[in-house]
Amino acid sequence: MTDAATQSAALDVRLVVGLEIHVQLATATKMFCRCKLEFGAPPNTRVCPVCLGMPGSLPVMNRRAFELAVRTAMALDCTVARFTKWDRKSYYYPDLPKNYQISQYDLPLGSAGRLTIPSADGTKDIRVRRAHLEEDAGKLLHEGAGATSQVDLNRTGTPLLEIVTEPDLSSPQEVGDFGRELRRLVRHLGVSEANMQMGQMRLEPNINLVIRKDGAEYRTPIVECKNLNSFRHVEAAVEYEAKRQLAEWQKTGVTIETGSKSTRGWDPDRGVTFLQREKEEAHDYRYFPDPDLAPVVMDDAWLADIRATVCERPIARRARYVAELGLDAADADQIVEERANADLFEAAATALPGGKGARRLAKLLLSEGNKRANERGGLLADLPIAAGRWAEVVALLEGSKISATAAGTVIDELLTRDDAPEAIARAKGLIQTSDAADLAPLIEAVLADNPKAVADAAGPKGAKALGPLIGQVIKKSGGSANPKVVQELLKQKLGL
Amino acid sequence: MSDLTYLTALQLRDAIAAGEASAEQAACAHLDRIGRLNPTLGAFLDVWEAPAIAQARAIDARRAAGRPIGPLGGVPVALKDNLCTRHGATTCGSKMLADFHAPYDAHVVERIAAADGVILGKTNMDEFAMGSSTEHSAVGRTVNPWATHCVPGGSSGGSAVAVAARLAPVALGSDTGGSIRQPGSFCGVVALKPTYGRVSRYGLVAFASSLDQIGPFGRTVADAAWLLRAVAGRDPRDSTSVDAPVPDYLATLDQPIEGLRVGIVREFFGEGLDSQVKSAVDVALSALQGRGAKLVEVSLPHATRYAIAAYYIVATAEASSNLARYDGVHYGHRAASPADCLDVYLSSRAEALGEEVKRRIMLGTYALSSGYYDAYYLRALKVRRLIRNDFDAAFKQVDVVAGPTSPTTAFALGARSDDPLAMYLCDVYTTACNLAGLPGINVPCGFDDAGKPIGLQMMAQAFEEEKLLRAARMYEQTADWSARAPAL
Ligand SMILES: [Zn+2]
């Protein structure tokens, strides 16, 4: 490792990564038949003659899947094709009942788009080469000790949106960021749950290095990585490959011209990639237009209907929350992660009196709100508290009418019944006294009773010694005195 | 009561409706005849004796109870064995599917059952509908009822024979490049290939998806028209089926078309056309002229010279893909002890697919391969467009185009088995119609010296079956060849 690092000090090494992403669309039924999509159903129970590829069966396009795919392509700023068709991609595999996959070959529904992702210096645009729809294959089960494999075709025919980027990603972090941003986007669009563990989003990075040495440029052979079921694994695999390919090149000198593309799997336990297929076989998929399906022609009205369903992109929302509502970047990230939470936040922010307190609202939602949502195992947005109520709680805090602790109590109460937070606070005696006239006699009494503390405050400790006095005043007020106001009044009184 | 098997389908329907015969009697009369003649003719692969009688009895019981009966009125129907049925096997004439039991009924099968047609059984065919003689069936041998040493034509040979030999009053077949019309011509029955999209292909085992179309056989134009109406129309399960109204063909069938313009396709009368076929077709066209039709010579320059070539590229390319599913993994024949996963494919397919099927899969695979795609498949699609243009130009001048269905009458069994090219030329006049997606019909128009039937083919514009059937009926009224029956 140290050797490699020393050697590479003289080298200019650039990582080049392009991604192929499969996103499972959140339709109720499959792409070309009406079988239900259901993760974890007993094997071969969500199948029919069409997805089994039975003789005589015919595919019928799921219009909903097509619309979700176009919605995504639009959100990726793709050029959306007005005319697309279906093509058959031929290859033999036991999990592919027809031995061809219905896909889109030369006329993808989306092309030449981009996804803006967060980066160290703001944002970066990653170009999207194409986005097309296809049907998923089944699953092979190699369980048990026997030599036989079994096929589960429940997944066969699941609508998949394949998104291919240009090789614009240049670090493991960027690859992860792209994945996370895309996941946020498809969730916001409502087109996919994009749960990686359930295979609803699959990332396959194509990785190689461009190495400059002594004025010459060398490119390492491209490696495609598979079986990556979390963003951490994707990042780790890219990082590992970058090191491995450099070491390999230094050892063998094999380049993209002299070597060949290979496929490597990721072993998360050992943290290494391992060779799956040495040579990318010269596959001839014999694509041709599927004669069983009519081409899809999109008219203006249909395109406009779909365009109307494209929501604000999460990255734009996040930027707006920071720039216009004054949120911390980290808070904005968390709020935007889930569309429903962002919608709740935004509805509440709109209800804030004078539009003031959005920053406090975000913090309240992420602390008090999230804590309770987690306890209940749901989203913030699933809590039975309307956006307007959140705004009212924030208004009480903004007006110093309740303390942060009291806000927690009010929220707990709101979880059990819907009422005005101010009424709840009042009923529970949580309203703070901030009126100087009301507090003056209490302060006088406390100062008279605590000469030592008063002396401390006059000493070198200064205002830092006010704590015990503030506590005394609050105690005397029965807990209703606003600590901040008390502090200010004490300072005035003691001339600090 | 005369022999029910000698009634036309419509006569039989009327007899049942009038209570002169029962559906059960009609079914039994045909089942008896099948029992007697099928061992010689080989039209049926599977005879549904018990289910047919049960279905007929149920219809009779409903009639007795005064409840309504569907438009097919208890008349028996035969089905080509590439139409999926829940009952029995759907073999497609192949060892690959010899034991394949479909878990569902094809759309047309549902429609026939719903219309109270009584299904007699499944008929023989060339394996996966690839052939013009039914000799490529791996599961049965079918002969021509007019000359039992001759082929019945194909691929829907079994259905054509069933109707010609009065084993069934009507039948369904499928036509990819002539597979309904050519056996219709060889067997002397009316045989109609509807417009592409007229009849749902759901449940028709695919040969070439952009060309396949299901259609009827009958001994009269009226019988064919009647069965077509029962199965035609949009089916949401077939994206290529078209939502166009299905007219009541029988309502207008007997009305001659005033000033009918018949296009005589110049290219269909050139080299290779048997002289007896030519003169019979000439006489038929004169007869139409005698009924007031105007004969106009038209040219379809691409429809014969290039149609066969384009057809054998498009059809085999689609077939190579459609037949990829027969791999021994999910259903159908599986090799007994494959060495590994690849060998499941190799051995299962090697053992269970016939020579002609393998030949076409190889041709089609080649045509779609990278480096050859543009030169073959893409070029064939361009020819297809030119053929459509030819027809469009012709139909600016005429209502229907006409010519022989087949260049020869039925040939001897085995005569062309070793010469695939000679076999492919059986389709020389019929493939253009599929490539253009048009309706085409065979109407019997005489016999050669050996007593073998000759057929007149007519084609019309897409979805003009009504006009096509009326034109065919105009000819049929001049010479009722359907009165003749093969001596069996
Ligand atoms: Zn299904």
Short mmCIF file of C-alpha atoms in Angstrom, two decimals, chain A residues 34 48-50 52-61 85 87-100 105-106 140 151 153 283-294, chain B residues 84 97 100-101 103-104 196 200-206 209-210 236-240 317-318 320-327 329-331 341 345 349 364-366 368-370 373 377 381:
data_model
loop_
_atom_site.label_atom_id
_atom_site.label_comp_id
_atom_site.label_asym_id
_atom_site.label_seq_id
_atom_site.Cartn_x
_atom_site.Cartn_y
_atom_site.Cartn_z
CA ARG A 34 -51.86 -7.87 -14.91
CA CYS A 48 -49.81 -15.94 -15.51
CA PRO A 49 -49.46 -17.29 -19.08
CA VAL A 50 -48.05 -13.93 -20.25
CA LEU A 52 -44.54 -17.31 -17.92
CA GLY A 53 -43.99 -16.88 -21.67
CA MET A 54 -46.58 -19.58 -22.41
CA PRO A 55 -47.20 -20.41 -26.08
CA GLY A 56 -49.86 -18.12 -27.51
CA SER A 57 -49.70 -15.49 -24.78
CA LEU A 58 -49.25 -11.85 -25.74
CA PRO A 59 -47.92 -8.79 -23.88
CA VAL A 60 -50.03 -5.70 -23.29
CA MET A 61 -48.22 -2.54 -22.18
CA LYS A 85 -41.17 1.21 -29.73
CA ASP A 87 -37.60 -4.31 -28.99
CA ARG A 88 -36.75 -7.88 -28.18
CA LYS A 89 -33.32 -8.53 -26.67
CA SER A 90 -32.47 -12.18 -27.18
CA TYR A 91 -30.41 -14.32 -24.85
CA TYR A 92 -30.89 -17.70 -23.25
CA TYR A 93 -31.13 -17.87 -19.48
CA PRO A 94 -33.34 -20.05 -17.28
CA ASP A 95 -34.84 -17.05 -15.46
CA LEU A 96 -36.01 -15.56 -18.76
CA PRO A 97 -39.02 -17.62 -19.86
CA LYS A 98 -39.30 -16.30 -23.42
CA ASN A 99 -35.51 -16.23 -23.84
CA TYR A 100 -35.89 -12.65 -24.89
CA TYR A 105 -33.12 -0.45 -27.99
CA ASP A 106 -32.52 2.37 -30.46
CA LEU A 140 -32.75 -18.43 -9.74
CA VAL A 151 -36.65 -20.71 -10.85
CA LEU A 153 -40.81 -16.14 -11.83
CA HIS A 283 -22.98 -10.80 -27.08
CA ASP A 284 -25.19 -10.50 -30.10
CA TYR A 285 -28.61 -9.76 -28.64
CA ARG A 286 -30.25 -9.74 -32.09
CA TYR A 287 -32.47 -6.80 -31.21
CA PHE A 288 -35.51 -6.32 -33.41
CA PRO A 289 -38.86 -4.55 -32.95
CA ASP A 290 -41.35 -6.64 -30.99
CA PRO A 291 -44.18 -7.39 -33.43
CA ASP A 292 -46.59 -8.11 -30.57
CA LEU A 293 -46.58 -4.52 -29.29
CA ALA A 294 -47.62 -1.32 -31.00
CA CYS B 84 -54.60 -23.08 -27.14
CA LEU B 97 -45.42 -29.64 -27.40
CA PHE B 100 -48.30 -29.52 -23.65
CA HIS B 101 -51.62 -28.75 -21.97
CA PRO B 103 -53.67 -23.53 -18.91
CA TYR B 104 -56.00 -21.27 -20.86
CA TYR B 196 -54.20 -8.46 -39.79
CA SER B 200 -57.29 -11.65 -31.81
CA ARG B 201 -54.16 -13.78 -31.83
CA TYR B 202 -54.36 -14.30 -28.06
CA GLY B 203 -53.83 -18.03 -27.61
CA LEU B 204 -52.60 -18.67 -31.14
CA VAL B 205 -49.15 -20.22 -30.78
CA ALA B 206 -47.01 -17.71 -32.63
CA SER B 209 -46.35 -12.47 -35.05
CA SER B 210 -46.62 -9.67 -37.63
CA PRO B 236 -57.63 -6.07 -25.23
CA ARG B 237 -55.26 -9.00 -24.68
CA ASP B 238 -53.89 -8.61 -28.23
CA SER B 239 -52.35 -5.15 -28.73
CA THR B 240 -52.40 -5.69 -32.49
CA ALA B 317 -36.67 -13.78 -38.10
CA GLU B 318 -39.80 -13.51 -35.97
CA SER B 320 -36.42 -17.57 -34.44
CA SER B 321 -37.40 -15.28 -31.57
CA ASN B 322 -40.90 -16.69 -30.96
CA LEU B 323 -39.59 -20.24 -30.77
CA ALA B 324 -36.69 -19.40 -28.43
CA ARG B 325 -39.02 -20.16 -25.49
CA TYR B 326 -39.09 -23.87 -26.37
CA ASP B 327 -35.99 -24.63 -24.35
CA VAL B 329 -36.79 -25.37 -18.98
CA HIS B 330 -40.36 -24.31 -18.28
CA TYR B 331 -42.60 -26.64 -20.32
CA CYS B 341 -27.67 -26.03 -18.23
CA TYR B 345 -31.29 -26.15 -24.34
CA ARG B 349 -34.29 -28.47 -28.96
CA GLY B 364 -34.11 -16.15 -38.94
CA THR B 365 -31.27 -16.06 -36.43
CA TYR B 366 -28.89 -15.29 -39.26
CA LEU B 368 -31.18 -10.79 -37.22
CA SER B 369 -27.50 -11.20 -36.44
CA SER B 370 -25.35 -8.14 -36.12
CA TYR B 373 -29.51 -7.20 -39.90
CA TYR B 377 -34.16 -7.95 -42.01
CA LEU B 381 -39.06 -4.52 -44.16
#
